Amino acid sequence: MAGPRVEVDGSIMEGGGQILRVSTALSCLLGLPLRVQKIRAGRSTPGLRPQHLSGLEMIRDFCDGQLEGAEIGSTEIMFTPEKIKGGVHTADTKTAGSVCLLMQVSMPCALFAACPSELRLKGGTNAEMAPQIDYTAMVFKPIVEKFGFTFNCDIKMRGYYPKGGGEVIIRMSPVKQLNPINLTDRGSVTKIYGRAFVAGVLPFKVAKDMAAAAVRCIRKEIRDLYVNIQPVQEPKDQAFGNGNGIIIIAETSTGCLFAGSSLGKRGVNADKVGIEAAEMLLANLRHGGAVDEYLQDQLIIFMALASGISRIKTGPITLHTQTAIHFAEQLAKAKFTVKKSEDEEDASKDTYIIECQGIGMTNPNL
């Protein structure tokens, strides 16, 4: 089973946790023994952090693999995968480390397992520098399911920075193969909706202020649509700690979804949080792509594994996306091309088509 070890330099391009997630997921799926060196070498705290470690341990358990060098602060790991199995797997960052990032590493593996999987992910559900769980449920899920699988996302407990304490349960069944996707026709925006939340000791007025400020900001640019942002007080038994934030989604006539989101921090007024999310959404709508900047890189691994040619139209290519493409090509031998969109209406915009000839991975267990 095991061939020569694939060497990955963890300090290039994005240079962080994403390299680890993409390369270990592909290593697990393809049965490639892996060595990752210089992990997060350029970061202020180099090496593995708790959330990276819990993700690695989860992947190891997923395929009964061997993992060496897996401890906090380690800058080199060796991973030797075996056969992927389904069943119940738990990962706990014991911090506000993002459950959504744990999901990114484990979901592709669960698709090619021998039986259904239940992933119990613990940590931060609404954390900085990562997708919020609402984004995962409202944007990522409906789009990624176009590859031909479904998953269930049950938010048991929300957890915020700095304590974490959230828990999400993902349930999914394996597939024989993934279908390619084509997300190039953006259509026109038909509705805008969202949720502004407060949890713990924060007053409900904060949620109302975030929502109102976001609506005012969007109205300046998009006048003819009703913008429905619900202020929400998270129930005490479903939220651990204190937090506030907002996510706003725009839906188009062709089923494309875009988001803008922001999290409150101590000393930042509510209006500012609402406006930041609104401006992020508007920026994602201006570039003419059919996916927003956060979905871009999350689709790459699925495009690489699918059978046939996938195409997505995007705004400017992010560093995370370039990184995901690089490792999908290096490890999975998928073929990607990125070129500027040639459509007339995109001529003045920074719009690109990412095309991938997937490797047509098939599940040996089904």
mmCIF file of C-alpha atoms in Angstrom:
data_model
loop_
_atom_site.group_PDB
_atom_site.id
_atom_site.type_symbol
_atom_site.label_atom_id
_atom_site.label_comp_id
_atom_site.label_asym_id
_atom_site.label_seq_id
_atom_site.Cartn_x
_atom_site.Cartn_y
_atom_site.Cartn_z
ATOM 1 C CA MET A 1 0.000 0.000 0.000
ATOM 2 C CA ALA A 2 2.569 2.559 1.117
ATOM 3 C CA GLY A 3 4.775 4.055 -1.575
ATOM 4 C CA PRO A 4 7.528 6.619 -1.093
ATOM 5 C CA ARG A 5 6.765 9.477 1.286
ATOM 6 C CA VAL A 6 5.465 12.674 -0.268
ATOM 7 C CA GLU A 7 7.394 15.699 1.026
ATOM 8 C CA VAL A 8 5.403 18.871 1.689
ATOM 9 C CA ASP A 9 6.894 22.248 2.592
ATOM 10 C CA GLY A 10 4.505 23.772 5.128
ATOM 11 C CA SER A 11 6.025 27.252 4.892
ATOM 12 C CA ILE A 12 5.209 28.134 1.271
ATOM 13 C CA MET A 13 2.233 30.156 -0.038
ATOM 14 C CA GLU A 14 -0.468 30.353 2.662
ATOM 15 C CA GLY A 15 2.111 28.828 5.006
ATOM 16 C CA GLY A 16 -0.344 27.850 7.714
ATOM 17 C CA GLY A 17 -2.951 25.349 8.849
ATOM 18 C CA GLN A 18 -4.537 25.102 5.427
ATOM 19 C CA ILE A 19 -1.507 23.297 3.926
ATOM 20 C CA LEU A 20 -1.795 20.760 6.717
ATOM 21 C CA ARG A 21 -5.548 20.267 6.165
ATOM 22 C CA VAL A 22 -5.353 19.837 2.393
ATOM 23 C CA SER A 23 -2.273 17.616 2.382
ATOM 24 C CA THR A 24 -3.345 15.280 5.212
ATOM 25 C CA ALA A 25 -6.865 14.889 3.769
ATOM 26 C CA LEU A 26 -5.409 13.989 0.351
ATOM 27 C CA SER A 27 -2.804 11.727 1.951
ATOM 28 C CA CYS A 28 -5.591 9.868 3.764
ATOM 29 C CA LEU A 29 -7.780 9.613 0.642
ATOM 30 C CA LEU A 30 -5.022 8.532 -1.744
ATOM 31 C CA GLY A 31 -3.095 6.312 0.674
ATOM 32 C CA LEU A 32 0.035 8.454 0.303
ATOM 33 C CA PRO A 33 2.507 8.490 3.199
ATOM 34 C CA LEU A 34 3.312 12.095 3.941
ATOM 35 C CA ARG A 35 5.911 14.248 5.614
ATOM 36 C CA VAL A 36 5.107 17.900 6.259
ATOM 37 C CA GLN A 37 8.045 20.081 7.311
ATOM 38 C CA LYS A 38 8.342 23.735 8.397
ATOM 39 C CA ILE A 39 4.737 23.727 9.640
ATOM 40 C CA ARG A 40 3.518 27.318 10.117
ATOM 41 C CA ALA A 41 7.191 28.340 10.077
ATOM 42 C CA GLY A 42 6.521 32.038 9.497
ATOM 43 C CA ARG A 43 3.720 32.423 12.047
ATOM 44 C CA SER A 44 4.122 34.319 15.331
ATOM 45 C CA THR A 45 3.694 30.996 17.182
ATOM 46 C CA PRO A 46 5.202 28.459 14.746
ATOM 47 C CA GLY A 47 4.278 24.780 14.610
ATOM 48 C CA LEU A 48 1.095 22.958 15.507
ATOM 49 C CA ARG A 49 -1.583 24.711 17.566
ATOM 50 C CA PRO A 50 -4.306 22.779 19.429
ATOM 51 C CA GLN A 51 -6.799 22.989 16.542
ATOM 52 C CA HIS A 52 -4.263 21.634 14.026
ATOM 53 C CA LEU A 53 -3.316 18.819 16.372
ATOM 54 C CA SER A 54 -6.920 17.759 16.984
ATOM 55 C CA GLY A 55 -7.543 17.769 13.213
ATOM 56 C CA LEU A 56 -4.497 15.559 12.597
ATOM 57 C CA GLU A 57 -5.484 13.129 15.343
ATOM 58 C CA MET A 58 -8.965 12.884 13.885
ATOM 59 C CA ILE A 59 -7.614 12.042 10.413
ATOM 60 C CA ARG A 60 -5.250 9.492 11.937
ATOM 61 C CA ASP A 61 -8.174 7.781 13.703
ATOM 62 C CA PHE A 62 -10.263 7.975 10.535
ATOM 63 C CA CYS A 63 -7.885 5.677 8.721
ATOM 64 C CA ASP A 64 -6.093 3.823 11.546
ATOM 65 C CA GLY A 65 -2.945 5.598 10.401
ATOM 66 C CA GLN A 66 0.326 6.342 12.129
ATOM 67 C CA LEU A 67 1.217 9.874 13.087
ATOM 68 C CA GLU A 68 4.627 10.996 14.322
ATOM 69 C CA GLY A 69 5.658 14.414 15.598
ATOM 70 C CA ALA A 70 2.109 15.336 16.575
ATOM 71 C CA GLU A 71 2.471 17.642 19.548
ATOM 72 C CA ILE A 72 1.887 21.346 20.223
ATOM 73 C CA GLY A 73 4.646 23.458 18.659
ATOM 74 C CA SER A 74 5.947 20.658 16.431
ATOM 75 C CA THR A 75 7.048 21.872 12.983
ATOM 76 C CA GLU A 76 7.315 18.453 11.339
ATOM 77 C CA ILE A 77 4.928 15.510 11.147
ATOM 78 C CA MET A 78 4.976 12.122 9.442
ATOM 79 C CA PHE A 79 1.672 10.530 8.534
ATOM 80 C CA THR A 80 1.119 7.018 7.208
ATOM 81 C CA PRO A 81 -2.520 6.376 6.272
ATOM 82 C CA GLU A 82 -4.321 3.029 6.147
ATOM 83 C CA LYS A 83 -7.877 2.190 5.056
ATOM 84 C CA ILE A 84 -10.517 4.864 5.719
ATOM 85 C CA LYS A 85 -13.309 3.741 7.998
ATOM 86 C CA GLY A 86 -16.527 5.488 8.945
ATOM 87 C CA GLY A 87 -18.228 5.469 12.323
ATOM 88 C CA VAL A 88 -18.065 8.009 15.126
ATOM 89 C CA HIS A 89 -15.031 10.309 15.327
ATOM 90 C CA THR A 90 -14.478 13.091 17.849
ATOM 91 C CA ALA A 91 -12.161 16.069 17.608
ATOM 92 C CA ASP A 92 -11.903 18.558 20.452
ATOM 93 C CA THR A 93 -9.665 21.616 20.087
ATOM 94 C CA LYS A 94 -10.212 22.352 23.826
ATOM 95 C CA THR A 95 -9.942 26.017 22.723
ATOM 96 C CA ALA A 96 -11.909 28.371 20.492
ATOM 97 C CA GLY A 97 -10.176 26.657 17.527
ATOM 98 C CA SER A 98 -12.682 26.472 14.690
ATOM 99 C CA VAL A 99 -14.955 23.438 14.308
ATOM 100 C CA CYS A 100 -15.434 24.513 10.676
ATOM 101 C CA LEU A 101 -11.739 23.980 9.970
ATOM 102 C CA LEU A 102 -11.939 20.537 11.600
ATOM 103 C CA MET A 103 -14.791 19.811 9.239
ATOM 104 C CA GLN A 104 -12.769 20.931 6.208
ATOM 105 C CA VAL A 105 -10.106 18.316 6.852
ATOM 106 C CA SER A 106 -12.423 15.419 7.733
ATOM 107 C CA MET A 107 -15.334 15.757 5.308
ATOM 108 C CA PRO A 108 -13.543 14.633 2.109
ATOM 109 C CA CYS A 109 -12.321 11.528 3.955
ATOM 110 C CA ALA A 110 -15.799 10.682 5.259
ATOM 111 C CA LEU A 111 -17.088 10.651 1.660
ATOM 112 C CA PHE A 112 -14.794 7.768 0.766
ATOM 113 C CA ALA A 113 -15.171 5.763 3.976
ATOM 114 C CA ALA A 114 -16.583 2.238 4.183
ATOM 115 C CA CYS A 115 -19.736 3.234 6.085
ATOM 116 C CA PRO A 116 -21.559 6.364 7.337
ATOM 117 C CA SER A 117 -19.681 8.760 9.605
ATOM 118 C CA GLU A 118 -20.603 10.905 12.550
ATOM 119 C CA LEU A 119 -18.109 13.686 13.261
ATOM 120 C CA ARG A 120 -18.343 15.236 16.713
ATOM 121 C CA LEU A 121 -16.456 18.497 16.505
ATOM 122 C CA LYS A 122 -15.781 20.627 19.567
ATOM 123 C CA GLY A 123 -14.329 24.135 19.799
ATOM 124 C CA GLY A 124 -15.360 27.535 18.481
ATOM 125 C CA THR A 125 -18.413 27.686 16.211
ATOM 126 C CA ASN A 126 -18.090 31.405 15.545
ATOM 127 C CA ALA A 127 -14.357 32.082 15.592
ATOM 128 C CA GLU A 128 -12.036 34.641 14.029
ATOM 129 C CA MET A 129 -9.975 33.722 10.948
ATOM 130 C CA ALA A 130 -12.325 30.898 9.992
ATOM 131 C CA PRO A 131 -15.781 30.394 8.519
ATOM 132 C CA GLN A 132 -18.595 30.775 11.045
ATOM 133 C CA ILE A 133 -20.793 27.702 11.498
ATOM 134 C CA ASP A 134 -23.680 29.717 10.045
ATOM 135 C CA TYR A 135 -21.642 30.135 6.859
ATOM 136 C CA THR A 136 -21.038 26.397 6.754
ATOM 137 C CA ALA A 137 -24.745 25.654 7.160
ATOM 138 C CA MET A 138 -26.151 28.425 4.956
ATOM 139 C CA VAL A 139 -23.602 28.773 2.128
ATOM 140 C CA PHE A 140 -21.045 25.934 2.055
ATOM 141 C CA LYS A 141 -23.573 23.110 2.560
ATOM 142 C CA PRO A 142 -26.044 23.854 -0.281
ATOM 143 C CA ILE A 143 -23.221 24.521 -2.749
ATOM 144 C CA VAL A 144 -20.901 21.617 -1.867
ATOM 145 C CA GLU A 145 -23.878 19.217 -2.052
ATOM 146 C CA LYS A 146 -23.923 19.918 -5.811
ATOM 147 C CA PHE A 147 -21.002 17.443 -5.984
ATOM 148 C CA GLY A 148 -23.588 14.732 -5.300
ATOM 149 C CA PHE A 149 -23.627 14.078 -1.561
ATOM 150 C CA THR A 150 -25.528 15.364 1.445
ATOM 151 C CA PHE A 151 -24.598 15.957 5.045
ATOM 152 C CA ASN A 152 -26.441 16.918 8.178
ATOM 153 C CA CYS A 153 -25.071 19.677 10.409
ATOM 154 C CA ASP A 154 -26.476 19.710 13.938
ATOM 155 C CA ILE A 155 -25.345 22.680 16.061
ATOM 156 C CA LYS A 156 -25.560 21.370 19.629
ATOM 157 C CA MET A 157 -23.792 24.254 21.357
ATOM 158 C CA ARG A 158 -22.339 27.510 20.111
ATOM 159 C CA GLY A 159 -18.922 28.536 21.424
ATOM 160 C CA TYR A 160 -17.048 31.811 21.098
ATOM 161 C CA TYR A 161 -13.569 33.226 21.502
ATOM 162 C CA PRO A 162 -11.665 32.833 23.839
ATOM 163 C CA LYS A 163 -13.338 29.879 25.570
ATOM 164 C CA GLY A 164 -14.764 27.802 22.726
ATOM 165 C CA GLY A 165 -16.963 25.111 24.226
ATOM 166 C CA GLY A 166 -19.123 24.712 21.121
ATOM 167 C CA GLU A 167 -20.156 21.386 19.617
ATOM 168 C CA VAL A 168 -21.351 20.500 16.143
ATOM 169 C CA ILE A 169 -22.286 17.038 14.909
ATOM 170 C CA ILE A 170 -21.869 16.287 11.212
ATOM 171 C CA ARG A 171 -23.471 13.128 9.821
ATOM 172 C CA MET A 172 -22.816 11.868 6.317
ATOM 173 C CA SER A 173 -22.847 8.755 4.156
ATOM 174 C CA PRO A 174 -20.105 7.731 1.758
ATOM 175 C CA VAL A 175 -20.449 8.053 -2.027
ATOM 176 C CA LYS A 176 -19.131 5.966 -4.926
ATOM 177 C CA GLN A 177 -17.853 9.039 -6.801
ATOM 178 C CA LEU A 178 -18.263 12.837 -6.857
ATOM 179 C CA ASN A 179 -19.910 14.662 -9.761
ATOM 180 C CA PRO A 180 -18.217 17.696 -11.301
ATOM 181 C CA ILE A 181 -19.822 21.112 -10.746
ATOM 182 C CA ASN A 182 -20.362 24.133 -12.936
ATOM 183 C CA LEU A 183 -20.813 27.418 -11.077
ATOM 184 C CA THR A 184 -20.262 30.016 -13.763
ATOM 185 C CA ASP A 185 -23.686 31.630 -14.230
ATOM 186 C CA ARG A 186 -24.219 34.050 -11.415
ATOM 187 C CA GLY A 187 -27.727 35.302 -12.244
ATOM 188 C CA SER A 188 -29.135 38.312 -10.411
ATOM 189 C CA VAL A 189 -29.509 38.843 -6.673
ATOM 190 C CA THR A 190 -33.069 37.905 -5.648
ATOM 191 C CA LYS A 191 -32.923 38.057 -1.866
ATOM 192 C CA ILE A 192 -30.774 39.168 1.024
ATOM 193 C CA TYR A 193 -31.233 37.763 4.514
ATOM 194 C CA GLY A 194 -29.238 37.031 7.615
ATOM 195 C CA ARG A 195 -28.974 36.756 11.364
ATOM 196 C CA ALA A 196 -27.399 39.073 13.920
ATOM 197 C CA PHE A 197 -26.801 37.245 17.193
ATOM 198 C CA VAL A 198 -25.911 37.958 20.781
ATOM 199 C CA ALA A 199 -25.020 35.275 23.319
ATOM 200 C CA GLY A 200 -24.381 35.255 27.047
ATOM 201 C CA VAL A 201 -24.460 38.545 28.915
ATOM 202 C CA LEU A 202 -24.647 40.827 25.877
ATOM 203 C CA PRO A 203 -27.855 42.891 25.566
ATOM 204 C CA PHE A 204 -30.315 42.121 22.769
ATOM 205 C CA LYS A 205 -30.036 45.746 21.634
ATOM 206 C CA VAL A 206 -26.574 44.896 20.271
ATOM 207 C CA ALA A 207 -28.139 42.381 17.856
ATOM 208 C CA LYS A 208 -30.745 44.923 16.738
ATOM 209 C CA ASP A 209 -28.089 47.607 16.220
ATOM 210 C CA MET A 210 -25.845 45.296 14.154
ATOM 211 C CA ALA A 211 -28.800 44.314 11.951
ATOM 212 C CA ALA A 212 -30.005 47.903 11.467
ATOM 213 C CA ALA A 213 -26.546 49.221 10.577
ATOM 214 C CA ALA A 214 -26.024 46.396 8.067
ATOM 215 C CA VAL A 215 -29.399 47.043 6.412
ATOM 216 C CA ARG A 216 -28.640 50.782 6.091
ATOM 217 C CA CYS A 217 -25.276 50.021 4.508
ATOM 218 C CA ILE A 218 -26.723 47.562 1.948
ATOM 219 C CA ARG A 219 -29.602 49.933 1.078
ATOM 220 C CA LYS A 220 -27.112 52.536 -0.133
ATOM 221 C CA GLU A 221 -26.076 50.186 -2.910
ATOM 222 C CA ILE A 222 -29.035 47.831 -3.420
ATOM 223 C CA ARG A 223 -32.286 49.756 -3.161
ATOM 224 C CA ASP A 224 -34.923 47.513 -4.674
ATOM 225 C CA LEU A 225 -34.614 44.435 -2.431
ATOM 226 C CA TYR A 226 -36.066 43.795 0.990
ATOM 227 C CA VAL A 227 -33.191 42.995 3.361
ATOM 228 C CA ASN A 228 -34.297 40.653 6.145
ATOM 229 C CA ILE A 229 -31.735 40.368 8.959
ATOM 230 C CA GLN A 230 -33.167 38.759 12.099
ATOM 231 C CA PRO A 231 -31.764 39.840 15.458
ATOM 232 C CA VAL A 232 -31.341 36.696 17.599
ATOM 233 C CA GLN A 233 -30.698 36.086 21.278
ATOM 234 C CA GLU A 234 -28.981 32.675 21.418
ATOM 235 C CA PRO A 235 -30.752 30.445 23.961
ATOM 236 C CA LYS A 236 -28.777 30.030 27.211
ATOM 237 C CA ASP A 237 -28.659 26.240 26.885
ATOM 238 C CA GLN A 238 -27.301 26.419 23.328
ATOM 239 C CA ALA A 239 -24.471 28.905 23.732
ATOM 240 C CA PHE A 240 -21.344 28.751 25.881
ATOM 241 C CA GLY A 241 -19.758 32.064 26.837
ATOM 242 C CA ASN A 242 -20.384 35.524 25.448
ATOM 243 C CA GLY A 243 -20.305 36.589 21.847
ATOM 244 C CA ASN A 244 -21.936 38.605 19.118
ATOM 245 C CA GLY A 245 -21.765 38.618 15.369
ATOM 246 C CA ILE A 246 -23.663 38.784 12.130
ATOM 247 C CA ILE A 247 -23.890 36.895 8.859
ATOM 248 C CA ILE A 248 -25.670 38.209 5.767
ATOM 249 C CA ILE A 249 -26.416 36.088 2.712
ATOM 250 C CA ALA A 250 -27.318 37.116 -0.819
ATOM 251 C CA GLU A 251 -29.071 34.529 -2.976
ATOM 252 C CA THR A 252 -29.275 34.744 -6.773
ATOM 253 C CA SER A 253 -31.728 33.613 -9.443
ATOM 254 C CA THR A 254 -29.419 30.701 -10.368
ATOM 255 C CA GLY A 255 -28.955 29.494 -6.779
ATOM 256 C CA CYS A 256 -25.561 31.079 -6.109
ATOM 257 C CA LEU A 257 -24.928 32.172 -2.524
ATOM 258 C CA PHE A 258 -22.650 34.916 -1.204
ATOM 259 C CA ALA A 259 -21.978 36.002 2.348
ATOM 260 C CA GLY A 260 -20.531 38.729 4.475
ATOM 261 C CA SER A 261 -19.931 38.190 8.164
ATOM 262 C CA SER A 262 -18.284 39.790 11.143
ATOM 263 C CA LEU A 263 -17.742 39.025 14.817
ATOM 264 C CA GLY A 264 -17.952 41.488 17.669
ATOM 265 C CA LYS A 265 -14.923 42.126 19.819
ATOM 266 C CA ARG A 266 -14.636 43.883 23.134
ATOM 267 C CA GLY A 267 -14.795 47.642 22.675
ATOM 268 C CA VAL A 268 -16.036 47.548 19.048
ATOM 269 C CA ASN A 269 -19.438 49.142 18.662
ATOM 270 C CA ALA A 270 -22.324 47.165 17.207
ATOM 271 C CA ASP A 271 -22.851 49.406 14.165
ATOM 272 C CA LYS A 272 -19.278 48.838 13.078
ATOM 273 C CA VAL A 273 -19.707 45.037 13.200
ATOM 274 C CA GLY A 274 -22.887 45.252 11.088
ATOM 275 C CA ILE A 275 -21.279 47.575 8.540
ATOM 276 C CA GLU A 276 -18.177 45.373 8.203
ATOM 277 C CA ALA A 277 -20.348 42.339 7.314
ATOM 278 C CA ALA A 278 -22.440 44.388 4.862
ATOM 279 C CA GLU A 279 -19.338 45.759 3.144
ATOM 280 C CA MET A 280 -17.852 42.277 2.839
ATOM 281 C CA LEU A 281 -21.059 41.041 1.191
ATOM 282 C CA LEU A 282 -21.175 43.988 -1.217
ATOM 283 C CA ALA A 283 -17.513 43.456 -2.153
ATOM 284 C CA ASN A 284 -18.263 39.800 -2.892
ATOM 285 C CA LEU A 285 -21.158 40.840 -5.137
ATOM 286 C CA ARG A 286 -19.138 43.425 -7.091
ATOM 287 C CA HIS A 287 -16.561 41.083 -8.612
ATOM 288 C CA GLY A 288 -19.002 39.194 -10.825
ATOM 289 C CA GLY A 289 -18.013 35.698 -9.681
ATOM 290 C CA ALA A 290 -20.495 32.937 -8.855
ATOM 291 C CA VAL A 291 -18.868 32.006 -5.519
ATOM 292 C CA ASP A 292 -17.614 34.274 -2.751
ATOM 293 C CA GLU A 293 -13.992 34.474 -1.662
ATOM 294 C CA TYR A 294 -14.456 32.030 1.243
ATOM 295 C CA LEU A 295 -16.104 29.311 -0.787
ATOM 296 C CA GLN A 296 -13.414 29.517 -3.473
ATOM 297 C CA ASP A 297 -10.699 27.550 -1.675
ATOM 298 C CA GLN A 298 -13.095 25.150 0.087
ATOM 299 C CA LEU A 299 -14.312 23.765 -3.272
ATOM 300 C CA ILE A 300 -10.847 22.967 -4.684
ATOM 301 C CA ILE A 301 -10.332 19.571 -3.010
ATOM 302 C CA PHE A 302 -13.782 18.371 -4.123
ATOM 303 C CA MET A 303 -13.153 19.562 -7.699
ATOM 304 C CA ALA A 304 -9.859 17.642 -7.661
ATOM 305 C CA LEU A 305 -11.547 14.414 -6.510
ATOM 306 C CA ALA A 306 -14.621 14.608 -8.785
ATOM 307 C CA SER A 307 -14.927 12.801 -12.105
ATOM 308 C CA GLY A 308 -14.979 15.091 -15.134
ATOM 309 C CA ILE A 309 -14.462 18.805 -15.569
ATOM 310 C CA SER A 310 -15.554 21.292 -12.912
ATOM 311 C CA ARG A 311 -15.682 25.048 -13.472
ATOM 312 C CA ILE A 312 -16.234 27.898 -11.043
ATOM 313 C CA LYS A 313 -16.280 31.616 -11.752
ATOM 314 C CA THR A 314 -14.678 33.672 -9.007
ATOM 315 C CA GLY A 315 -13.430 37.119 -8.128
ATOM 316 C CA PRO A 316 -9.701 37.607 -7.437
ATOM 317 C CA ILE A 317 -7.986 34.286 -6.636
ATOM 318 C CA THR A 318 -7.114 34.163 -2.938
ATOM 319 C CA LEU A 319 -3.844 32.881 -1.511
ATOM 320 C CA HIS A 320 -5.798 30.066 0.176
ATOM 321 C CA THR A 321 -7.148 29.002 -3.222
ATOM 322 C CA GLN A 322 -3.715 29.126 -4.885
ATOM 323 C CA THR A 323 -2.408 26.996 -2.023
ATOM 324 C CA ALA A 324 -5.216 24.422 -2.293
ATOM 325 C CA ILE A 325 -4.674 24.147 -6.065
ATOM 326 C CA HIS A 326 -0.917 23.715 -5.635
ATOM 327 C CA PHE A 327 -1.299 20.777 -3.242
ATOM 328 C CA ALA A 328 -4.225 19.200 -5.124
ATOM 329 C CA GLU A 329 -1.949 19.161 -8.185
ATOM 330 C CA GLN A 330 1.122 17.956 -6.285
ATOM 331 C CA LEU A 331 -0.600 15.184 -4.316
ATOM 332 C CA ALA A 332 -3.689 14.159 -6.292
ATOM 333 C CA LYS A 333 -2.309 14.966 -9.756
ATOM 334 C CA ALA A 334 -5.507 16.831 -10.658
ATOM 335 C CA LYS A 335 -5.115 19.379 -13.478
ATOM 336 C CA PHE A 336 -6.204 22.968 -12.843
ATOM 337 C CA THR A 337 -6.283 26.001 -15.119
ATOM 338 C CA VAL A 338 -7.042 29.525 -13.963
ATOM 339 C CA LYS A 339 -7.817 32.166 -16.547
ATOM 340 C CA LYS A 340 -9.480 35.545 -16.731
ATOM 341 C CA SER A 341 -13.168 35.362 -17.620
ATOM 342 C CA GLU A 342 -13.816 36.235 -21.264
ATOM 343 C CA ASP A 343 -17.488 37.196 -20.850
ATOM 344 C CA GLU A 344 -18.293 40.712 -22.007
ATOM 345 C CA GLU A 345 -19.851 41.777 -18.720
ATOM 346 C CA ASP A 346 -16.720 40.673 -16.846
ATOM 347 C CA ALA A 347 -14.295 42.640 -19.024
ATOM 348 C CA SER A 348 -13.951 45.508 -16.558
ATOM 349 C CA LYS A 349 -13.907 43.234 -13.505
ATOM 350 C CA ASP A 350 -11.386 41.023 -11.765
ATOM 351 C CA THR A 351 -13.197 37.790 -12.647
ATOM 352 C CA TYR A 352 -11.643 34.371 -13.242
ATOM 353 C CA ILE A 353 -12.621 30.859 -14.274
ATOM 354 C CA ILE A 354 -11.030 28.021 -12.307
ATOM 355 C CA GLU A 355 -11.294 24.812 -14.280
ATOM 356 C CA CYS A 356 -10.286 21.387 -13.037
ATOM 357 C CA GLN A 357 -10.013 17.995 -14.657
ATOM 358 C CA GLY A 358 -10.773 15.867 -11.597
ATOM 359 C CA ILE A 359 -9.136 12.508 -10.920
ATOM 360 C CA GLY A 360 -12.451 10.634 -10.651
ATOM 361 C CA MET A 361 -11.662 9.110 -7.259
ATOM 362 C CA THR A 362 -13.865 6.077 -6.622
ATOM 363 C CA ASN A 363 -14.757 4.645 -3.245
ATOM 364 C CA PRO A 364 -13.211 1.136 -3.097
ATOM 365 C CA ASN A 365 -15.599 0.158 -0.298
ATOM 366 C CA LEU A 366 -18.845 0.602 -2.251
#
